[in-house]
Tab-separated table of C-alpha atoms in Angstrom:
chain	number	residue	atom	x	y	z
A	154	UNK	CA	6.546	-17.014	-4.176
A	155	UNK	CA	5.228	-13.121	-3.638
A	156	UNK	CA	7.531	-11.310	-1.252
A	157	UNK	CA	6.774	-7.282	-0.575
A	158	UNK	CA	8.937	-5.018	1.391
A	159	UNK	CA	8.095	-1.730	1.962
A	160	UNK	CA	10.418	1.550	2.334
A	161	UNK	CA	10.112	4.889	2.667
A	162	UNK	CA	8.269	5.689	5.847
A	163	UNK	CA	9.201	8.323	8.673
A	164	UNK	CA	8.420	10.843	10.587
A	165	UNK	CA	6.796	14.275	9.250
A	166	UNK	CA	5.641	17.221	10.613
A	167	UNK	CA	1.765	17.887	9.106
A	168	UNK	CA	1.471	19.359	5.565
A	169	UNK	CA	4.586	17.494	4.729
A	170	UNK	CA	4.967	14.603	2.385
A	171	UNK	CA	6.448	10.809	1.913
A	172	UNK	CA	6.717	8.811	-0.639
A	173	UNK	CA	5.864	5.066	0.105
A	174	UNK	CA	7.532	2.321	-2.131
A	175	UNK	CA	6.760	-1.460	-2.093
A	176	UNK	CA	9.278	-3.873	-4.106
A	177	UNK	CA	7.990	-7.278	-4.828
A	178	UNK	CA	9.768	-10.521	-5.405
A	179	UNK	CA	7.448	-12.753	-7.906
A	180	UNK	CA	7.866	-16.260	-8.625
A	181	UNK	CA	5.328	-18.196	-10.422
A	182	UNK	CA	2.712	-15.912	-9.869
A	183	UNK	CA	0.520	-13.270	-11.560
A	184	UNK	CA	-0.248	-10.353	-9.750
A	185	UNK	CA	-3.657	-8.630	-11.075
A	186	UNK	CA	-3.618	-5.848	-7.923
A	187	UNK	CA	-1.474	-4.086	-5.494
A	188	UNK	CA	-2.284	-1.549	-2.601
A	189	UNK	CA	-1.741	-0.513	0.869
A	190	UNK	CA	-3.227	-0.461	3.933
A	191	UNK	CA	-2.390	1.053	6.975
A	192	UNK	CA	-3.577	0.473	10.842
A	193	UNK	CA	-2.638	2.415	13.684
A	194	UNK	CA	-2.593	1.424	17.017
A	195	UNK	CA	-5.827	0.082	18.710
A	196	UNK	CA	-7.995	0.491	15.321
A	197	UNK	CA	-8.400	-1.836	12.517
A	198	UNK	CA	-6.722	-2.273	9.777
A	199	UNK	CA	-8.312	-0.026	6.792
A	200	UNK	CA	-7.542	0.517	2.814
A	201	UNK	CA	-5.776	3.181	1.745
A	202	UNK	CA	-5.401	2.578	-1.520
A	203	UNK	CA	-5.455	-0.039	-4.432
A	204	UNK	CA	-4.789	0.118	-8.209
A	205	UNK	CA	-5.418	-2.895	-10.772
A	206	UNK	CA	-3.380	-4.363	-13.421
A	207	UNK	CA	-5.736	-2.146	-16.060
A	208	UNK	CA	-5.011	0.796	-14.176
A	209	UNK	CA	-7.854	1.633	-11.880
A	210	UNK	CA	-7.538	3.000	-8.775
A	211	UNK	CA	-9.830	2.954	-5.612
A	212	UNK	CA	-9.059	5.462	-2.105
A	213	UNK	CA	-10.290	5.866	0.817
A	214	UNK	CA	-12.474	8.822	1.169
A	215	UNK	CA	-10.085	10.311	4.275
A	216	UNK	CA	-6.980	10.633	1.674
A	217	UNK	CA	-8.734	11.617	-1.631
A	218	UNK	CA	-6.859	14.357	-3.287
A	219	UNK	CA	-3.869	13.973	-1.428
A	220	UNK	CA	-2.576	10.499	-2.166
A	221	UNK	CA	-1.802	8.733	-5.425
A	222	UNK	CA	-0.888	5.268	-6.032
A	223	UNK	CA	1.312	4.091	-9.141
A	224	UNK	CA	2.078	0.842	-10.352
A	225	UNK	CA	5.233	0.088	-12.684
A	226	UNK	CA	4.336	-1.561	-16.068
A	227	UNK	CA	5.447	-4.848	-15.014
A	228	UNK	CA	3.173	-4.669	-12.480
A	229	UNK	CA	5.980	-5.499	-9.632
A	230	UNK	CA	6.513	-2.420	-7.655
A	231	UNK	CA	3.527	0.146	-6.187
A	232	UNK	CA	4.336	3.477	-4.996
A	233	UNK	CA	2.350	5.838	-2.657
A	234	UNK	CA	2.825	9.385	-2.811
A	235	UNK	CA	1.029	10.828	-0.064
A	236	UNK	CA	0.972	14.857	0.019
A	237	UNK	CA	-0.502	17.265	2.325
A	238	UNK	CA	0.112	15.142	5.496
A	239	UNK	CA	-2.177	15.104	8.932
A	240	UNK	CA	-2.067	13.642	12.047
A	241	UNK	CA	-4.869	11.450	11.037
A	242	UNK	CA	-2.640	9.873	8.945
A	243	UNK	CA	-0.012	8.027	11.775
A	244	UNK	CA	-0.267	4.467	10.895
A	245	UNK	CA	1.457	1.252	10.077
A	246	UNK	CA	1.295	1.218	6.204
A	247	UNK	CA	0.992	-2.370	4.419
A	248	UNK	CA	1.796	-3.155	0.951
A	249	UNK	CA	-0.342	-5.981	-0.640
A	250	UNK	CA	-0.699	-7.802	-4.147
A	251	UNK	CA	-3.541	-9.760	-5.435
A	252	UNK	CA	-1.816	-12.888	-6.847
A	253	UNK	CA	-2.774	-16.263	-8.353
A	254	UNK	CA	0.027	-19.088	-8.521
A	255	UNK	CA	1.335	-20.491	-11.901
A	256	UNK	CA	-1.297	-23.461	-12.814
A	257	UNK	CA	-3.788	-22.028	-9.988
A	258	UNK	CA	-7.203	-21.048	-9.734
A	259	UNK	CA	-6.898	-19.539	-6.763
A	260	UNK	CA	-6.024	-15.890	-5.931
A	261	UNK	CA	-5.469	-14.327	-2.264
A	262	UNK	CA	-3.477	-11.260	-0.949
A	263	UNK	CA	0.264	-11.355	0.191
A	264	UNK	CA	1.591	-8.817	2.662
A	265	UNK	CA	4.491	-7.019	3.533
A	266	UNK	CA	6.163	-6.520	6.958
A	267	UNK	CA	4.685	-2.649	6.984
A	268	UNK	CA	6.358	0.507	7.434
A	269	UNK	CA	6.127	3.527	9.833
A	270	UNK	CA	4.629	6.627	9.034
A	271	UNK	CA	4.263	9.165	11.963
A	272	UNK	CA	2.782	12.987	11.518
A	273	UNK	CA	3.656	15.353	14.569
A	274	UNK	CA	3.046	18.825	14.987
């Protein structure tokens, strides 16, 4: 079982900061990477940031230099530090985990329920 719960969303003015956290409860799975996606109303879901177990990171061009993703040494939690927020960052943010069940060769993504981030001016 892989269960992900996001927290830290809220309402913030442009230029402000938020820190999102994703707490993972993992049973009989190995986590290979974790990340964050976001989806605004009437728009497609897009990758925001991803981090692998080896520490490699990948960011959307729109957030480079403003957002930082991190993962704990147990690879069961991930945080997204968001700075210099702009209205275009408004979306529901989803935590993801790339995981493989013990004894299986199949890897797939698991998803949290999402946390709302709203930037207002």
